[in-house]
Coordinates of C-alpha atoms in Angstrom, one line a residue:
Chain Y
M704 CA 89.6 87.7 81.7
R705 CA 92.2 85.3 80.1
L706 CA 95.5 86.9 79.4
P707 CA 96.9 86.4 76.0
R708 CA 99.7 83.8 75.7
Q709 CA 102.5 86.3 75.3
L710 CA 101.5 88.3 78.3
E711 CA 101.1 85.2 80.4
G712 CA 104.6 84.1 79.4
A713 CA 106.1 87.5 80.3
V714 CA 104.3 87.5 83.7
E715 CA 105.6 84.0 84.4
M716 CA 109.1 85.1 83.6
F717 CA 109.0 88.2 85.7
R718 CA 107.8 86.1 88.7
R719 CA 111.2 84.4 88.6
L720 CA 112.8 87.6 89.8
P721 CA 113.2 87.9 93.6
G722 CA 110.3 89.6 95.4
V723 CA 108.1 89.8 92.3
G724 CA 104.6 88.5 92.8
E725 CA 101.7 88.2 90.3
K726 CA 100.7 91.8 90.5
T727 CA 104.1 93.3 90.0
A728 CA 104.9 90.9 87.2
L729 CA 101.8 91.9 85.4
R730 CA 102.6 95.6 85.9
Y731 CA 106.1 95.0 84.4
A732 CA 104.6 93.0 81.5
L733 CA 102.0 95.7 80.8
E734 CA 104.6 98.4 80.9
M735 CA 106.6 96.5 78.3
T736 CA 103.5 96.3 76.0
T737 CA 103.7 100.1 75.8
W738 CA 107.2 100.0 74.4
S739 CA 108.1 100.0 70.7
V740 CA 109.4 96.8 69.1
D741 CA 113.0 98.3 69.1
Q742 CA 112.8 99.1 72.8
T743 CA 111.6 95.6 73.6
L744 CA 114.3 93.9 71.5
F745 CA 117.0 96.1 73.0
F746 CA 115.7 95.2 76.5
T747 CA 115.9 91.5 75.8
K748 CA 119.2 91.7 74.0
E749 CA 120.9 93.6 76.9
L750 CA 119.5 91.0 79.5
G751 CA 120.7 88.2 77.2
N752 CA 124.2 89.6 77.3
L753 CA 124.4 88.4 80.9
I754 CA 125.3 84.9 79.7
D755 CA 128.7 86.4 78.6
L756 CA 129.5 87.5 82.1
K757 CA 132.8 86.1 83.2
R758 CA 134.0 85.3 86.8
C759 CA 137.4 86.4 88.1
D760 CA 139.7 83.4 88.2
E761 CA 141.0 84.5 91.6
C762 CA 138.1 85.8 93.7
G763 CA 135.0 84.8 91.9
Y764 CA 133.7 88.3 91.3
F765 CA 132.4 89.3 87.9
C766 CA 135.0 90.7 85.4
D767 CA 135.5 91.5 81.8
T768 CA 139.0 90.1 81.6
A769 CA 140.7 87.2 83.5
L770 CA 141.1 89.2 86.7
C771 CA 138.5 91.5 88.2
S772 CA 138.9 95.2 88.9
V773 CA 139.9 94.4 92.5
C774 CA 142.3 91.5 91.9
S775 CA 144.0 93.5 89.2
Q776 CA 145.1 96.2 91.6
E777 CA 148.4 95.0 93.1
T778 CA 148.1 97.2 96.3
R779 CA 145.0 95.4 97.3
L780 CA 146.6 92.0 97.3
E781 CA 149.7 93.5 99.0
S782 CA 147.4 94.5 102.0
G783 CA 147.5 90.8 102.9
I784 CA 143.8 90.9 103.8
V785 CA 141.0 88.8 102.2
C786 CA 137.3 89.4 102.9
V787 CA 135.2 86.3 102.5
V788 CA 131.7 87.0 101.3
E789 CA 128.7 84.7 100.4
N790 CA 128.0 86.2 97.0
V791 CA 128.7 89.1 94.6
A792 CA 126.0 91.3 96.0
N793 CA 127.7 91.2 99.5
C794 CA 131.0 91.9 97.8
L795 CA 129.5 95.0 96.2
A796 CA 128.0 96.1 99.6
V797 CA 131.4 95.9 101.4
E798 CA 133.2 97.7 98.5
K799 CA 130.6 100.5 98.6
S800 CA 131.6 101.3 102.2
G801 CA 134.8 102.5 100.6
V802 CA 137.0 101.6 103.6
Y803 CA 138.1 98.1 102.7
K804 CA 141.4 97.9 100.8
G805 CA 142.1 94.2 100.6
V806 CA 140.9 91.5 98.2
Y807 CA 137.7 89.5 98.2
H808 CA 136.7 85.9 98.0
V809 CA 133.3 84.9 96.9
L810 CA 132.3 81.6 98.5
G811 CA 129.3 81.1 96.2
G812 CA 126.9 80.4 99.1
V813 CA 126.9 79.1 102.6
I814 CA 126.7 75.6 104.0
N815 CA 123.0 74.6 104.0
P816 CA 122.2 70.9 104.5
F817 CA 118.5 71.5 103.7
L818 CA 119.4 72.8 100.2
G819 CA 122.1 70.1 99.8
I820 CA 124.9 72.7 99.9
G821 CA 127.9 71.2 101.6
P822 CA 131.5 72.6 102.0
E823 CA 132.5 71.0 98.7
E824 CA 130.0 73.1 96.8
L825 CA 131.7 76.3 97.9
T826 CA 135.1 77.7 96.9
I827 CA 136.7 76.9 100.2
E828 CA 139.7 74.9 98.7
K829 CA 140.4 77.8 96.4
L830 CA 140.3 80.2 99.3
L831 CA 142.9 78.1 101.2
E832 CA 145.1 77.9 98.1
R833 CA 145.0 81.7 97.6
I834 CA 145.9 82.3 101.3
E835 CA 148.9 80.0 101.0
K836 CA 150.0 81.2 97.5
H837 CA 149.9 84.9 98.4
S838 CA 150.9 84.4 102.1
L839 CA 147.9 86.4 103.2
K840 CA 147.9 87.6 106.9
E841 CA 144.3 88.3 107.7
V842 CA 140.9 86.7 106.8
I843 CA 137.7 88.7 107.5
L844 CA 134.7 86.5 107.5
A845 CA 131.9 88.7 106.2
L846 CA 129.1 86.1 106.0
N847 CA 125.6 87.3 106.9
P848 CA 124.7 86.5 110.5
S849 CA 122.3 83.5 110.3
I850 CA 122.4 79.9 111.3
E851 CA 124.0 79.0 108.0
G852 CA 126.4 81.9 108.0
D853 CA 127.4 81.0 111.6
V854 CA 128.0 77.3 110.7
T855 CA 130.0 78.3 107.6
S856 CA 132.1 80.8 109.6
A857 CA 132.8 78.1 112.2
Y858 CA 133.7 75.6 109.5
L859 CA 136.1 78.1 107.8
R860 CA 137.6 79.0 111.2
D861 CA 138.5 75.3 111.7
K862 CA 140.0 75.0 108.2
L863 CA 142.0 78.2 108.6
D864 CA 143.4 77.1 112.0
K865 CA 144.9 74.1 110.3
L866 CA 146.9 76.1 107.8
P867 CA 150.7 75.9 108.3
H868 CA 151.3 79.6 108.8
S869 CA 149.7 81.7 111.5
L870 CA 146.7 83.8 110.4
I871 CA 144.5 86.4 111.9
V872 CA 140.8 85.3 111.4
R873 CA 138.1 87.8 112.2
R874 CA 134.4 88.0 111.8
I875 CA 132.7 91.2 110.7
G876 CA 131.2 93.1 113.7
L877 CA 127.7 92.2 114.8
G878 CA 125.5 94.8 116.6
V879 CA 123.1 97.6 116.2
P880 CA 123.0 98.9 112.6
M881 CA 123.5 102.7 112.0
G882 CA 120.2 104.5 112.2
G883 CA 118.6 101.4 113.9
S884 CA 116.6 101.9 117.1
L885 CA 117.0 99.4 120.0
E886 CA 113.3 99.0 120.6
H887 CA 112.8 97.6 117.1
L888 CA 115.7 95.2 117.0
D889 CA 115.4 91.5 117.9
S890 CA 116.9 90.3 121.2
L891 CA 119.7 88.3 119.4
T892 CA 121.0 91.5 117.8
I893 CA 120.9 93.3 121.2
L894 CA 122.7 90.3 122.7
K895 CA 125.4 90.5 120.1
A896 CA 125.7 94.2 120.5
L897 CA 126.2 93.8 124.2
E898 CA 128.8 91.1 123.7
N899 CA 130.6 93.3 121.2
R900 CA 130.7 96.4 123.4
R901 CA 133.9 98.4 123.1
S902 CA 135.7 101.0 125.2
F903 CA 134.6 104.5 124.3
Chain X
M1011 CA 133.5 98.7 92.6
R1012 CA 132.9 99.1 88.9
L1013 CA 130.1 96.7 87.6
P1014 CA 131.0 94.7 84.5
R1015 CA 129.5 96.1 81.3
Q1016 CA 126.9 93.3 81.0
L1017 CA 125.6 93.8 84.5
E1018 CA 125.4 97.5 84.1
G1019 CA 123.4 97.0 80.9
A1020 CA 121.0 94.7 82.7
V1021 CA 120.6 97.2 85.6
E1022 CA 119.8 100.0 83.1
M1023 CA 117.2 97.8 81.4
F1024 CA 115.4 96.8 84.6
R1025 CA 115.3 100.5 85.7
R1026 CA 113.0 101.1 82.8
L1027 CA 110.3 99.0 84.5
P1028 CA 107.8 101.0 86.7
G1029 CA 108.8 101.4 90.3
V1030 CA 112.2 99.8 89.9
G1031 CA 115.2 101.8 91.3
E1032 CA 118.9 101.2 91.2
K1033 CA 118.9 98.7 94.1
T1034 CA 116.0 96.6 92.9
A1035 CA 117.4 96.6 89.3
L1036 CA 120.7 95.3 90.6
R1037 CA 119.0 92.7 92.7
Y1038 CA 117.1 91.4 89.6
A1039 CA 120.3 91.5 87.5
L1040 CA 122.3 89.6 90.2
E1041 CA 119.5 87.0 90.4
M1042 CA 119.7 86.5 86.7
T1043 CA 123.5 85.8 86.9
T1044 CA 122.7 82.8 89.1
W1045 CA 120.6 81.3 86.2
S1046 CA 121.8 78.8 83.7
V1047 CA 122.4 80.0 80.1
D1048 CA 119.2 78.1 79.1
Q1049 CA 117.1 79.8 81.8
T1050 CA 118.4 83.3 80.7
L1051 CA 117.7 82.7 77.1
F1052 CA 114.2 81.3 77.8
F1053 CA 113.6 84.4 79.9
T1054 CA 114.6 86.8 77.2
K1055 CA 112.8 84.9 74.5
E1056 CA 109.5 84.9 76.4
L1057 CA 109.7 88.6 77.0
G1058 CA 110.6 89.2 73.4
N1059 CA 107.4 87.4 72.4
L1060 CA 105.5 90.5 73.6
I1061 CA 106.2 92.2 70.3
D1062 CA 103.8 89.7 68.7
L1063 CA 101.0 90.8 71.0
K1064 CA 97.9 91.9 68.9
R1065 CA 95.2 94.3 69.9
C1066 CA 91.5 93.5 69.5
D1067 CA 90.1 95.3 66.4
E1068 CA 87.0 96.2 68.4
C1069 CA 87.9 97.2 71.9
G1070 CA 91.7 97.6 71.9
Y1071 CA 92.2 94.8 74.5
F1072 CA 95.0 92.3 73.8
C1073 CA 94.1 89.2 71.9
D1074 CA 95.5 86.2 70.0
T1075 CA 93.0 86.4 67.1
A1076 CA 91.2 89.4 65.5
L1077 CA 88.7 89.7 68.4
C1078 CA 89.6 89.4 72.1
S1079 CA 88.1 86.9 74.5
V1080 CA 85.4 89.4 75.6
C1081 CA 84.3 90.7 72.2
S1082 CA 84.1 87.2 70.8
Q1083 CA 81.4 86.4 73.4
E1084 CA 78.1 87.4 71.7
T1085 CA 76.2 87.7 75.0
R1086 CA 78.5 90.4 76.2
L1087 CA 77.8 92.6 73.2
E1088 CA 74.1 91.8 73.5
S1089 CA 74.1 93.3 77.0
G1090 CA 74.2 96.7 75.3
I1091 CA 76.7 98.0 77.8
V1092 CA 80.2 99.3 77.1
C1093 CA 82.7 100.1 79.9
V1094 CA 85.3 102.8 78.9
V1095 CA 88.7 102.3 80.5
E1096 CA 92.0 104.1 80.2
N1097 CA 94.2 101.1 79.6
V1098 CA 94.3 97.4 79.6
A1099 CA 95.4 97.2 83.2
N1100 CA 92.1 98.9 84.2
C1101 CA 90.2 96.6 81.9
L1102 CA 91.7 93.6 83.7
A1103 CA 90.8 95.2 87.1
V1104 CA 87.1 95.6 86.2
E1105 CA 87.0 92.1 84.7
K1106 CA 88.5 90.6 87.8
S1107 CA 85.5 91.8 89.9
G1108 CA 83.5 89.2 88.0
V1109 CA 80.3 91.2 87.9
Y1110 CA 80.6 93.1 84.6
K1111 CA 79.0 91.4 81.7
G1112 CA 79.2 94.0 78.9
V1113 CA 82.1 94.8 76.5
Y1114 CA 85.0 97.1 77.1
H1115 CA 86.6 100.0 75.2
V1116 CA 90.2 100.8 75.9
L1117 CA 90.8 104.6 75.3
G1118 CA 94.5 104.3 75.3
G1119 CA 95.0 107.1 77.8
V1120 CA 93.3 110.2 79.1
I1121 CA 93.4 113.8 77.8
N1122 CA 96.6 115.4 79.2
P1123 CA 97.7 118.7 77.6
F1124 CA 101.0 118.5 79.6
L1125 CA 101.9 115.3 77.9
G1126 CA 100.5 116.5 74.6
I1127 CA 97.7 114.0 74.6
G1128 CA 94.6 115.4 73.0
P1129 CA 91.2 113.7 72.2
E1130 CA 92.5 112.7 68.8
E1131 CA 95.2 110.6 70.3
L1132 CA 92.5 108.5 72.0
T1133 CA 90.2 106.0 70.5
I1134 CA 87.1 108.2 71.0
E1135 CA 86.0 108.1 67.3
K1136 CA 86.1 104.3 67.4
L1137 CA 84.0 104.3 70.6
L1138 CA 81.3 106.5 69.0
E1139 CA 81.3 104.2 65.9
R1140 CA 80.9 101.1 68.0
I1141 CA 78.1 102.6 70.0
E1142 CA 76.2 103.5 66.7
K1143 CA 77.0 100.3 65.0
H1144 CA 75.9 98.0 67.8
S1145 CA 73.1 100.4 69.1
L1146 CA 74.6 100.1 72.6
K1147 CA 72.3 101.4 75.3
E1148 CA 74.6 102.3 78.2
V1149 CA 78.2 103.7 78.6
I1150 CA 80.0 103.3 81.9
L1151 CA 82.9 105.7 82.2
A1152 CA 85.4 103.9 84.3
L1153 CA 88.3 106.3 84.1
N1154 CA 90.5 106.8 87.2
P1155 CA 89.3 109.8 89.3
S1156 CA 91.9 112.5 88.7
I1157 CA 92.0 115.8 86.9
E1158 CA 92.8 114.1 83.6
G1159 CA 90.2 111.4 84.2
D1160 CA 87.6 114.0 85.1
V1161 CA 88.3 116.2 82.0
T1162 CA 88.2 113.1 79.7
S1163 CA 85.0 111.9 81.3
A1164 CA 83.4 115.4 80.8
Y1165 CA 84.7 115.5 77.2
L1166 CA 83.2 112.0 76.5
R1167 CA 79.9 113.0 78.2
D1168 CA 79.6 115.9 75.7
K1169 CA 80.4 113.8 72.7
L1170 CA 78.0 111.0 73.8
D1171 CA 75.2 113.5 74.4
K1172 CA 75.5 114.6 70.7
L1173 CA 74.9 111.0 69.4
P1174 CA 71.5 110.7 67.5
H1175 CA 70.1 107.9 69.7
S1176 CA 69.4 108.3 73.5
L1177 CA 72.0 106.7 75.7
I1178 CA 72.5 106.2 79.4
V1179 CA 75.9 107.6 80.4
R1180 CA 77.2 106.7 83.9
R1181 CA 80.4 107.2 85.7
I1182 CA 81.8 104.5 88.0
G1183 CA 80.9 105.2 91.7
L1184 CA 83.4 107.3 93.6
G1185 CA 83.7 106.9 97.4
V1186 CA 85.3 105.1 100.3
P1187 CA 87.1 101.9 99.1
M1188 CA 86.3 98.6 100.8
G1189 CA 88.6 98.1 103.8
G1190 CA 89.5 101.8 103.7
S1191 CA 89.2 103.9 106.9
L1192 CA 87.7 107.4 106.9
E1193 CA 90.5 109.0 108.9
H1194 CA 93.1 108.1 106.3
L1195 CA 91.2 109.2 103.3
D1196 CA 91.7 112.6 101.6
S1197 CA 88.9 115.1 101.9
L1198 CA 88.0 114.9 98.2
T1199 CA 87.2 111.2 98.5
I1200 CA 85.1 111.9 101.6
L1201 CA 83.3 114.7 99.7
K1202 CA 82.6 112.3 96.8
A1203 CA 81.4 109.6 99.3
L1204 CA 79.0 112.1 100.9
E1205 CA 77.7 113.2 97.5
N1206 CA 77.2 109.6 96.4
R1207 CA 75.3 108.6 99.6
R1208 CA 72.6 106.1 98.9
S1209 CA 69.4 105.0 100.7
F1210 CA 70.1 102.0 102.9

């Protein structure tokens, strides 16, 4: 049964969202067909507003004004700690833990030669500038543990070591996640968890 | 960490889609923020086109012209069979099986007093008209097996029995789905499967 043009268009669009296959996209599109014209137009208008989203001049996080809600709090910059994350989603994840009181730096990705992403595509220069400008004391590398995350962390470590003032560089702890069970974790995670054992 | 207004708006919109929670909605919204302005505008334009979607004058299925792709095939009406489904998604599911060569009739729901849906909210009158007008010979009730589906099927059965000309009324087979395993199915399905046993 051929789908009408409009429905096919909508399915194609929804498939662009992460993790959405043909079936889910059709489900979303069919749901939308049960909406009133006003509801549909409101939906598309709100999504279209995303093009007005601004990035914080300092850290790269989203914001309504020039500085984001984190960078505009003086106490957070005064902590002297910057947490380097790959993207905004990771920034949100760290912030949600509620324990981190420093500022963030969104790299905008990780080094990945296969996707043609080199260090110059990331906001590394900006990070070094910020560290110098605000005389930050500690850098927490909170990149996801993966080959690309490891390579990018090592690259950053090198760059940070070359800065004139001494700096504490740390990587976020690797190990068994809370609620995780050892028998279901991969050996690399177990290896990291053993390496990162702590006095107790 | 407070989300910017635009992002919050997008998350709220995505949550209106079936099965989409806070986390998935945020994932979709964040994905959209990585798109170019053109990509975002194309996305919202295509989804907005859904308001132009027309319904087939005959069966209620979507269509580009007055008649849908099924109703416009004369051989399908000539088969004399009409398959009654709850909604368009179910219509697509039956059509995908590739074996059904009759026409469809989209009821637009099932009788559900809790949601205030009575028989008059459904396209039952239109169904009776079509059966009379085209002298259809067989009605296949393909409503989902549920209390509401059962009630609606029984109601239709009554209405169809009162039509002047004799009509074969059948309900779609209930039983064990292909690939299903008996130990994981509920007792009601097993009961229906036993009732519907066939010579083999």
